[in-house]
XYZ file of C-alpha atoms in Angstrom:
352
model
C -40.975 64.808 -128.986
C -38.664 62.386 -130.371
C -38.281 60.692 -133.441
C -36.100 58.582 -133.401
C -36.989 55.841 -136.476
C -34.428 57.123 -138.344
C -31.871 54.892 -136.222
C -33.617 51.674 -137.327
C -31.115 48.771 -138.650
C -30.641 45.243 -139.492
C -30.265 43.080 -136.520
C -26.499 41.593 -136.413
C -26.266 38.492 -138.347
C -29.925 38.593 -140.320
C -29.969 38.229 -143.527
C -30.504 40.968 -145.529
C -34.031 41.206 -146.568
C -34.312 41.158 -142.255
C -36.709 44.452 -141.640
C -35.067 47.321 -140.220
C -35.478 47.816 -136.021
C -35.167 50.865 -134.323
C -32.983 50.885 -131.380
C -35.092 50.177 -127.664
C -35.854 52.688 -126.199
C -38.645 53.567 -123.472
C -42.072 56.003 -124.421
C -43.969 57.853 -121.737
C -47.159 58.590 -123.069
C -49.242 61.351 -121.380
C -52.981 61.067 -121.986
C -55.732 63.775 -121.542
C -59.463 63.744 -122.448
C -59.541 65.699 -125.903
C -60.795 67.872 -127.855
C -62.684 69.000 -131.160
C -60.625 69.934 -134.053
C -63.011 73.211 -134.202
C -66.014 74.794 -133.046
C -67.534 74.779 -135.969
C -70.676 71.515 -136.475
C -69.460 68.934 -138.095
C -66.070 68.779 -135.839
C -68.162 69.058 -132.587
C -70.494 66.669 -133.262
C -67.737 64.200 -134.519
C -66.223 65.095 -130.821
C -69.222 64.998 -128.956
C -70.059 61.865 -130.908
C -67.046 60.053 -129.791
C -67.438 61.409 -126.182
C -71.317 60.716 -125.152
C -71.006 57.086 -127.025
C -68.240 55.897 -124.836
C -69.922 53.660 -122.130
C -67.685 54.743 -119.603
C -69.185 58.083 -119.690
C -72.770 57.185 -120.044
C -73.309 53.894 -119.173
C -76.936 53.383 -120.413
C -77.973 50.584 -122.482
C -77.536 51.405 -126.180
C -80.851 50.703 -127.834
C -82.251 53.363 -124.918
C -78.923 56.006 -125.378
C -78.230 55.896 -128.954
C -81.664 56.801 -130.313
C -81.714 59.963 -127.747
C -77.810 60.830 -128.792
C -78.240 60.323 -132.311
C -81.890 62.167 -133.155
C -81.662 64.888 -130.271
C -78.380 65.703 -128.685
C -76.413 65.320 -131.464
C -78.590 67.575 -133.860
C -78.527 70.692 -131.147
C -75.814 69.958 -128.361
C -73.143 70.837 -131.724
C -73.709 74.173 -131.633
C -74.580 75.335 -128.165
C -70.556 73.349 -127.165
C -69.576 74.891 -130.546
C -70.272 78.823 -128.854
C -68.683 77.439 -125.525
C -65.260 76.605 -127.081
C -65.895 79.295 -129.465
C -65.557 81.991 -126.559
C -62.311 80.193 -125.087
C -60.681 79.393 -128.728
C -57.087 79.980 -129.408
C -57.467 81.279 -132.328
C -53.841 82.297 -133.212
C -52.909 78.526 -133.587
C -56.439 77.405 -134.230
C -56.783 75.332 -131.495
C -58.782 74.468 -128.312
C -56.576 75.815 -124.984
C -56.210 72.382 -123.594
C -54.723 71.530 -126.929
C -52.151 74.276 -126.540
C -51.820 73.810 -122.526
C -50.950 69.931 -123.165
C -48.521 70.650 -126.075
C -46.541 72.899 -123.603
C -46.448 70.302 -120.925
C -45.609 68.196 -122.411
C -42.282 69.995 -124.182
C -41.433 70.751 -121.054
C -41.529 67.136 -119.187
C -39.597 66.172 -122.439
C -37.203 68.391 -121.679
C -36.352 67.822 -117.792
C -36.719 64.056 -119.044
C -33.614 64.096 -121.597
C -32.127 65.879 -119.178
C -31.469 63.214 -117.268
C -31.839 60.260 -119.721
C -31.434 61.296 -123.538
C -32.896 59.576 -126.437
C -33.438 56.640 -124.458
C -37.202 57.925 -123.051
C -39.713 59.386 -125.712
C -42.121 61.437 -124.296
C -45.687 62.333 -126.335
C -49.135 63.155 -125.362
C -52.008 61.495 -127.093
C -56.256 62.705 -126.403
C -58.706 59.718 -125.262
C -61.118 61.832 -127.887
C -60.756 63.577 -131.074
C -56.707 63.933 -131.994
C -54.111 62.663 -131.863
C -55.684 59.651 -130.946
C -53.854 56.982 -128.348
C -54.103 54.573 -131.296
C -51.893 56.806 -133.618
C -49.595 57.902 -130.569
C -49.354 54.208 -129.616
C -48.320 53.194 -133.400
C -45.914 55.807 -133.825
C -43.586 55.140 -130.388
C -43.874 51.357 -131.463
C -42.123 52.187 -134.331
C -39.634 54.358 -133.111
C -38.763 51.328 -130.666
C -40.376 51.766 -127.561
C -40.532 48.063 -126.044
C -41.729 49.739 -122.710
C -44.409 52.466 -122.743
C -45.304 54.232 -119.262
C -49.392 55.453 -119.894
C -50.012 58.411 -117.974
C -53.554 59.729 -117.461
C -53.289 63.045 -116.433
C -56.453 62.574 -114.139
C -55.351 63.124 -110.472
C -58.002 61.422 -109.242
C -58.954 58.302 -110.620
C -62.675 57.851 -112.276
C -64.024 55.427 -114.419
C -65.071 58.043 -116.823
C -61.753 59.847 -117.101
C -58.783 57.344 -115.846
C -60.729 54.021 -116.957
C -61.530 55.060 -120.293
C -58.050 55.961 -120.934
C -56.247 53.185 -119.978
C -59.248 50.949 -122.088
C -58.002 53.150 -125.214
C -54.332 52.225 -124.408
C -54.929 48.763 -124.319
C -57.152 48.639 -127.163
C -54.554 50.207 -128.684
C -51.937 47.567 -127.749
C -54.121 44.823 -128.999
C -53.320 45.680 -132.513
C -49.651 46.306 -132.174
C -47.988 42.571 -133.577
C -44.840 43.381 -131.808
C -46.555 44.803 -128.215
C -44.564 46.637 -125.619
C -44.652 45.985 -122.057
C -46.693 48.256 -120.430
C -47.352 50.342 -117.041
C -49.836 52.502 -116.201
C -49.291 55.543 -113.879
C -51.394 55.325 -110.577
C -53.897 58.106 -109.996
C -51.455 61.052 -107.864
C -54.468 63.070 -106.030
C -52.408 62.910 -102.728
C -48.756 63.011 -104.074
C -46.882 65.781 -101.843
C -45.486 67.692 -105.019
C -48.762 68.164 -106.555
C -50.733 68.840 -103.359
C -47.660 71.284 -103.018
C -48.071 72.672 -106.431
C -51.738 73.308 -106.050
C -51.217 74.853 -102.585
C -48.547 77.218 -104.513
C -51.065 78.091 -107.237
C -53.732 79.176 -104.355
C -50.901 80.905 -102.431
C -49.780 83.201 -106.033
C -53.971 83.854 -106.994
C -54.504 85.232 -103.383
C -51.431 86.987 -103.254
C -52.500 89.295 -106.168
C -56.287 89.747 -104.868
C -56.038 92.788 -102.212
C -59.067 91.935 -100.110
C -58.631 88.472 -99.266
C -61.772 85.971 -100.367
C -63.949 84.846 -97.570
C -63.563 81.306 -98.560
C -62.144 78.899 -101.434
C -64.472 76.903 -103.344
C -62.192 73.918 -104.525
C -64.613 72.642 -107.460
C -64.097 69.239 -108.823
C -65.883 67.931 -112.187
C -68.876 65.951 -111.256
C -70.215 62.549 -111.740
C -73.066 60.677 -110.926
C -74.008 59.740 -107.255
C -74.709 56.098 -108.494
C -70.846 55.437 -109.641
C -70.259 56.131 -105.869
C -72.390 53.299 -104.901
C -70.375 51.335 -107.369
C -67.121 51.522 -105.773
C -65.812 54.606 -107.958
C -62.872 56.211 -105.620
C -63.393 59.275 -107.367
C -65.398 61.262 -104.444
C -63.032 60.035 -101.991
C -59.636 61.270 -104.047
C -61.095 64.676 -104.305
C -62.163 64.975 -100.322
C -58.680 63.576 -99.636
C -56.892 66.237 -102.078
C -59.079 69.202 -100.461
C -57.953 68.074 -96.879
C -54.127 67.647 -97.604
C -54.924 70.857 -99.572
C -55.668 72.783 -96.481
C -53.880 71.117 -94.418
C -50.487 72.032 -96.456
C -52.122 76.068 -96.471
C -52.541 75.811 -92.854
C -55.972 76.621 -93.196
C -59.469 75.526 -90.946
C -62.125 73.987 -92.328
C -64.543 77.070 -92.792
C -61.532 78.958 -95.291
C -62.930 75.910 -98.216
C -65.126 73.869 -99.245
C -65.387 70.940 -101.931
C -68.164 71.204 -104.531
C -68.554 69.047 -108.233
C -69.638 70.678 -111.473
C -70.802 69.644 -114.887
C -73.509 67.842 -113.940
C -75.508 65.909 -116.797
C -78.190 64.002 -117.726
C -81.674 63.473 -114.857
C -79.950 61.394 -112.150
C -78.631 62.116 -109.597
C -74.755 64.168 -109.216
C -72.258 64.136 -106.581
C -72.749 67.019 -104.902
C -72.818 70.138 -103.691
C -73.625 71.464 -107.330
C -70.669 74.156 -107.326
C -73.013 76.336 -109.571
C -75.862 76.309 -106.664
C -73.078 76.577 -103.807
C -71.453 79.579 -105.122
C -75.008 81.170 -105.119
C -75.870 80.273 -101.807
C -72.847 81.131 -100.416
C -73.427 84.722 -101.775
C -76.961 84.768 -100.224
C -75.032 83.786 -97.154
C -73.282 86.956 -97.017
C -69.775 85.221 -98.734
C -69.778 87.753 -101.162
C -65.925 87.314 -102.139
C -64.941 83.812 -103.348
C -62.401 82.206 -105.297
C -62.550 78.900 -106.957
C -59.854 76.614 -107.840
C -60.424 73.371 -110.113
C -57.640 70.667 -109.304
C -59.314 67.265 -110.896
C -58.166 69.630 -114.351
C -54.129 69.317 -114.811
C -54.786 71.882 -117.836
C -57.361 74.753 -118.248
C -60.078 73.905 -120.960
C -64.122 74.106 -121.390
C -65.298 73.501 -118.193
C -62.585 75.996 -116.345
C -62.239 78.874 -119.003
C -65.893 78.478 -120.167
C -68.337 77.018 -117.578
C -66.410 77.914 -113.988
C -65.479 81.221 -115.345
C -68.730 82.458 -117.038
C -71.071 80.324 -116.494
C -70.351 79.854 -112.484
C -69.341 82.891 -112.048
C -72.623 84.536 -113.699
C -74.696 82.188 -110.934
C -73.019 84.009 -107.645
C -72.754 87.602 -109.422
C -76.593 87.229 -109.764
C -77.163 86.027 -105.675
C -75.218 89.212 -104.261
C -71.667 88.089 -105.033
C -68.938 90.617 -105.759
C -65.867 89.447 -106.100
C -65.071 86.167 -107.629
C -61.769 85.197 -108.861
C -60.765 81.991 -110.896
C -57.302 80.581 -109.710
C -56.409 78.860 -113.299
C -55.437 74.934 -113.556
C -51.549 73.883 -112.477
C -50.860 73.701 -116.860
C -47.327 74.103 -117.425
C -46.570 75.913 -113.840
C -43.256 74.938 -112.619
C -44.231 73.441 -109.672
C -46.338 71.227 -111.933
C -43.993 70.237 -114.779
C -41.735 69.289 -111.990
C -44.572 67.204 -110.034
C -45.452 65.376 -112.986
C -41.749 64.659 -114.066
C -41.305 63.117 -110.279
C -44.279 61.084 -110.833
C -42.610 59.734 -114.323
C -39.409 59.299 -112.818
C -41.022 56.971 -109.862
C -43.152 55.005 -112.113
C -39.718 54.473 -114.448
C -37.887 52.829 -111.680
C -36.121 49.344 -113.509
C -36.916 50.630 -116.850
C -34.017 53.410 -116.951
């Protein structure tokens, strides 16, 4: 990542008590959802705390959520997530795996992006929750002299509760800047041919290395409730989309996969299938070799390392299944860096 505010000077012709201003320059900020700074309590619930208040992500009025957050989940959800990221941890750098995944996309977009334009882009990552926070991210490419700032939510598919949020921190963000940049925000790329190619790649590799061949792939997006549907959320309609143009590009019919949601929360409700009740029934059906494949994730964290590949996988080993294998998230494949950069480099056009 660059820093570049140590070429800040004196404008030409101010006088000399005239602050100091870096050189322009444009920032491409990458965004992902975040992450507790440890599995331990008091850093999960902090986390969790941020996460679950956030009205985008459970819209219910406050005086009913906030009692129900504060007194109950809060007091016991800590350490149940705590033993979830626990099992996944990286512990040699002390960090959560989407924390290390996003770090090593992001050195690598920032390196096929001076590349081809120097010091004049800055790209840095920022987490919508926990650190480092789009606030400080924001702050620190303002000073370095970004006067344009591309915001990139690394959500293919948009959602209120992922994309939305984001872009509301961003802009929140930019509210307290006195000097703002101007400011563009990356459209969701769910059907963009270089990451339905990079996906199709990534299925292509994971079945390549499994000798007898699933019976069908599960393509398991995170969940949300049915209501936001009704609401005029795209979200369900991204994921279909990516699924089709996802076997479309394998050459595949429509009984080799299937689209299912996961992470389901809370009484209402869910999109669905439930992926944890499909996989089982689809072992009871006599499917008894599956692989699943999560592509609303651009890096692998809780609900992929933890919840698809233990928890899911537990639910069709106990109907019958015997062979599932987890095809991990696009991280810093490639094929990936390279669709994302692509992406960057459209959304840049006039600004470089």
């Amino acid at each position: 990542m660059l820093d570049a505010t140590n070429s800040a000077q004196r404008p030409a012709h101010a006088p000399e008590d005239h602050p100091k201003i870096a050189a322009p320059k444009v920032g491409v900020l990458l965004a992902n959802l975040g992450t507790p700074d440890h599995y331990s309590y008091w850093p999960m619930r902090r986390y969790l705390n941020e996460f679950l208040s956030d009205a985008r992500v459970i819209d219910y009025p406050k005086w009913k959520w906030q009692p129900i957050l504060q007194g109950i989940i809060l007091t016991k959800r800590p350490f149940a997530s705590g033993e979830a990221y626990k099992s996944i941890w990286n512990e040699e750098l002390n960090e959560s795996p989407l924390m290390t995944i996003t770090k090593q996309q992001t050195a690598a977009i920032a390196a096929k992006v001076k590349e081809r334009h120097g010091d004049a882009v800055m790209v840095d990552f920022c987490m919508r929750y926990g650190n480092p926070s789009t606030k400080s991210k924001v702050e620190t490419m303002v000073k370095a002299g970004c006067r344009k700032i591309l915001f990139f939510p690394l959500y293919p598919q948009y959602a209120g509760a992922t994309s939305a949020t984001a872009n509301d921190q961003f802009f929140r963000a930019l509210m307290e800047e006195t000097w703002q940049p101007t400011a563009r925000v990356v459209d969701p790329y769910f059907e963009h041919p270089k990451y339905i190619e990079a996906l199709a790649q990534s299925v292509e590799r994971g079945y390549a290395g499994i000798e007898d061949k699933p019976d069908i792939l599960v393509v398991s997006y995170h969940g949300m409730p049915q209501r936001y549907l009704r609401q005029g959320d795209p979200y369900h309609c991204q994921c279909q989309k990516t699924t089709r143009l996802l076997r479309e590009r394998l050459g595949w019919d429509e009984t080799q996969i299937t689209t299912t949601f996961q992470s389901v929360f809370g009484p209402e409700e869910w999109l669905k299938p439930y992926t944890v009740e499909h996989v089982a029934e689809l072992a009871k059906q006599g499917k008894k070799k599956i692989s699943v494949i999560a592509p609303a994730f651009s890096a692998d964290c809780i609900e992929t390392l933890e919840e698809i590949n233990e928890e899911i996988k537990e639910a069709f080993e106990h109907a019958g299944g015997e062979q599932f294998t987890y095809i991990p998230c696009l991280n810093d494949e490639p094929a990936h860096v390279d669709a994302l950069t692509t992406v960057i480099e459209e959304n840049l056009g006039g600004w470089v």
